[in-house]
Structure formats: C-alpha cells, structure tokens
Amino acid sequence: MRMRLMSVSLAALALAAAGQQTAAPVRLPAPEPAPALYALDGAFLQWPLPASGQAYADIDGRRLHRYVVEQAAIARRYRDSGHPQFWGRITGTSADAESADWLAAAFRRIGMADVRAQAIDLPPQWMPESWTITAASGATTLQLDRSAQPAYASPGTSRGGLDVEAVWAGTGSDADFAGRDVRGKAVFLFSMPLPGSMNNTSTADGGPKRAEANGAVAVFEIIALPGNMRNMLYPARVNIPVFSLGMEDGYAMRDLIAQAGDRPPRVRIRLNVRQVPDEKSALVWGTLPGATDETIYVMAHRDGWFDAATDNASGVATLVGLAEHFAKTPQARRRRTIVFVGLDGHHNDAGVGRTWMVAHKGELFAKTALAINAEHTSTIQTYVYGERIRSSNTYTAQLWYAGGPSRPKLQEIAIHAFREFGVPTYAEPEQAPPPGDLGRFYRFVPGVDAGDFNMYFHTDGETPETVPWTGLEASTRAYARIVDEVNKLPLSDLQRPEETAPTAPRP
Ligand SMILES: [Zn+2]
C-alpha cells in the first residue's frame, strides 16, 4: 500500500511539474479486496480439543450458535411486529417475555430443578416510538433517519419537532467548540465506536455535554465506522435530543454543510418518546443441585439491542451450554450446587434484577465459590481496511478478570483454562471485570468474566454471523473447566471479605 501511495503521489507531482493541472486532488483508490474465496461460516478456525480436555467434547460450538440464532429471531419478531426503529430484546417488551420463556424452556428441557421466572417490576421504561430526521439545503434533502438512532434515554421533541440550522463540530472537543456559534442549532460531530470513547455520550466531558453547555438544541454523533449502521448509544445525560448517525449519512451531512457555505442546511427533527409504566421483566432461574449447599453461579443478561448476537445472545448460549454439560454429571459428583440465572439486563440503564440480587447477597452468596458472568463470549475478529469492515475467520482476544490479586489460585485456574481451550486473552487481567453485570458482584463474590467489544457492538450489524461458533465453543469449554477446577478448592481459597476494589466501568 505504501508503494502504491508513493507512486500515485509521484505521478501527481510529475503532472504538476509538467505544468499540467490535475482536475482534483488525487484520491487514492480504496484497497478493495478481491471476491471472497470461501464462506467464513464454514471456515472458522477451530481450536483442537486437547487430550486433557476430552471431558468437554460435548460442548459443541455449532449447537451453541443455534441458540444465538434463536435469540436473534426473537428480536427480529419484535422488530417485524411494529417496531422497525427501536428493536431488540428490549427489557419490558414482548421480546423480553419471549426471551424469558425461551430460557426457561431450555432449563426445563435440560431437566434442571427449581426452574422459575421471578417477576421484576420495572421503573417507567424509555420507549422511542418513532422518529424522522431530514436535512435540507437548496434542492438537496437527506433522509438521515436511514441510520439515525436516539441515544438511550434521549428526550424527545415536541409534537411539532425542531427545525434548526446544522453546524459541524469536528470531534466535539473543546477546541472544536472554541469560537463556534452552536446556539439553537443541531450539532454534528464525529465519535469513535469504542466503549468509553463511543460513550462520548456517557462521559462528563463528552461532546453532547459541550454542545448542550454551548446552547445547542440537538446533537448527532457520527459513528466513524464504514457503512451506515444504526448504533444505540448509552445515555448522554443531557437534556437535548442526542442521536447516533451512520458514517454514510454522516459524510453526506458533512458535505452538505460544506457545500452550503454561509447558508447552513436546516435540520428537521421529530422524536416521539414515551415513558412506559408498569412493565415487567424476569430473572430466570434454574438449578443443578450438587452434593453440598455450597454454590456456583452462572449468569448472563438476556437483553440487548437489535439482534444483540454478541451482546448478549452469546453469553446466554454459553450459559445454556454450561447447564447442558453439567446436567450430565450425576448430582453426587457435582461438589457444589450450580445456580443459573438469566438476568433481565442493563441496557435499560437500570439493571433491576441484579440490584435485587445484590440486595439479597447475604442469602444468595454466603457459600458461593464462584460466579461466572457469561457476557460477549465470542466475537468475530474485524479490521477497518479501506472503506469497509473486514471480517476474518477467527474470534477475538478477550478482556478478562478472575477474582483479582487476592485470589491467585482462581487467576491461575482461569489462565490455564483459557489457554487449554484456545481463548485468546491479554497478559494483564482487568482490575475490575470488563463492563457488564459482574461489576456489581465482584467485590463480594469470587467472579470470573471474559468478554470483548467489537466494531458491531450495539449496532444493527451485530448479527449471528459476527459470533463465531468456534469462540462460543472455546469460551464455554474454558468456563466448564474453571468450574471443575474451582470445585477442587475449599471456599477459604476463594471467599474474601468484601473488598474495596477499583470501580468497575459501566454498565
Ligand atoms: Zn452486555
């Protein structure tokens, strides 16, 4: 690529030297790939089952992947029954109820004990019922709601909507706002798609906060990823409407602003939001009784946006896979009782179920040796190259946490298990669990959590195709191994007084 770049530049220089005008700046051709020579689905690299791991051969990634597909189908049924814009396995909706039924049915099929859905009362739930966004300049009108998606908990507009000037604000930093009049306008800025920075919206010094502080009336965050994905952002915690915007729509808007000169485009925004009271969700419980009343927990949140295939159909599939595996062991040979729980979730900015569990930690976790949080257990390796996201035939390395420095034996077990079954990890564990549900439990429960955040995170591109079955197999086998190894340790090696450990990142 470098050679090609140089040769194009040299050609331009040669033309210029010869006194010829190049018509436009030389634009490098994007490095377009040749057509695919194989289908990824049939070509994912599978970690061979080691001789030491034959006891885990029954954990079959292809079967687990079917569970991802089935959960995505729940989300799509919800979308196709009158919710074309804001859809997924949204907490409190019919998709949530269907997901709870699906998991309880899986637990019953497996033959678990005490299968039940514990009803949870939800606070009023944010529900964006519809939105339309157009931008116009001269004869050009852009339909931005092809990709625009309101950030979670964004306020709506009045029925009449907004009709305001558009203004460009770069990456939304202080430097971008310096000297720029955004008062009464809709601000467009670029945002990176990574956790934390993507949540420009959730950090106190993010672009939306600056836009609001400078008097803007709406914010659009263009997600800097090729394509035109819909992207759900976490709450911006501002009092003006905030939307994400796909990159194609974002570029089109940038060009419209550039071409309009001193007569900026007008943006029309209408967002109809309702707070829906009295909805319910559920903690879905199932138990594999063991030889003692000591416990191991496996949890996974059931909710998610769009197909929510990685986040968190993958984790739920891992949870079901672990239940299937350990159900085959006779009760007398399961040292500890294994409690499985499908959480209502946290994308609704509440996490009511886990809050209930934390409030009951005394009774739930008094004899707990391990809590596995299965969250984002397989995600495809991608890279932005040229004008597109390229997908490879493997799964990504995971951020991980295994009990922290006060539980060296648990960390050791996790490192060996991840290595044995081919779960790529970073050499350094996280000081607190990766963003997810374990963050609420790890201070008082020995917790293990490994997961990754990919480019499709929280977008409508997060389909089952972005969850390699090979990664599901690797992660689930590793977790099963961790359970077995932990069962060789006494509680005293694992339990600690509640720790004041570093704060876990959102959510
Ligand atoms: Zn998640």
GROMACS .gro file of N, CA and C and ligand atoms in nm, residues 301 311-312 346-347 375-376 435-436 457-458, ligand 1:
model
   34
  301HIS      N    1  -2.690  -1.182   3.095
  301HIS     CA    2  -2.805  -1.093   3.073
  301HIS      C    3  -2.872  -1.126   2.940
  311ASP      N    4  -2.384  -0.941   2.223
  311ASP     CA    5  -2.423  -0.878   2.348
  311ASP      C    6  -2.575  -0.886   2.365
  312ASN      N    7  -2.636  -0.997   2.414
  312ASN     CA    8  -2.561  -1.098   2.482
  312ASN      C    9  -2.616  -1.237   2.451
  346HIS      N   10  -2.928  -0.478   3.146
  346HIS     CA   11  -2.887  -0.345   3.194
  346HIS      C   12  -2.891  -0.238   3.085
  347HIS      N   13  -2.928  -0.276   2.963
  347HIS     CA   14  -2.928  -0.173   2.858
  347HIS      C   15  -3.035  -0.068   2.881
  375GLU      N   16  -2.072  -1.307   2.927
  375GLU     CA   17  -2.112  -1.184   2.857
  375GLU      C   18  -2.017  -1.161   2.741
  376HIS      N   19  -2.072  -1.158   2.622
  376HIS     CA   20  -1.993  -1.139   2.498
  376HIS      C   21  -1.885  -1.247   2.487
  435PRO      N   22  -1.670  -0.421   3.141
  435PRO     CA   23  -1.803  -0.362   3.158
  435PRO      C   24  -1.911  -0.468   3.142
  436GLY      N   25  -1.996  -0.480   3.241
  436GLY     CA   26  -2.100  -0.581   3.238
  436GLY      C   27  -2.150  -0.608   3.378
  457PHE      N   28  -2.059  -0.374   1.809
  457PHE     CA   29  -2.120  -0.362   1.942
  457PHE      C   30  -2.235  -0.261   1.941
  458HIS      N   31  -2.353  -0.305   1.984
  458HIS     CA   32  -2.470  -0.218   1.996
  458HIS      C   33  -2.519  -0.162   1.862
  508ZN      ZN   34  -2.353  -0.700   2.757
   0.00000   0.00000   0.00000
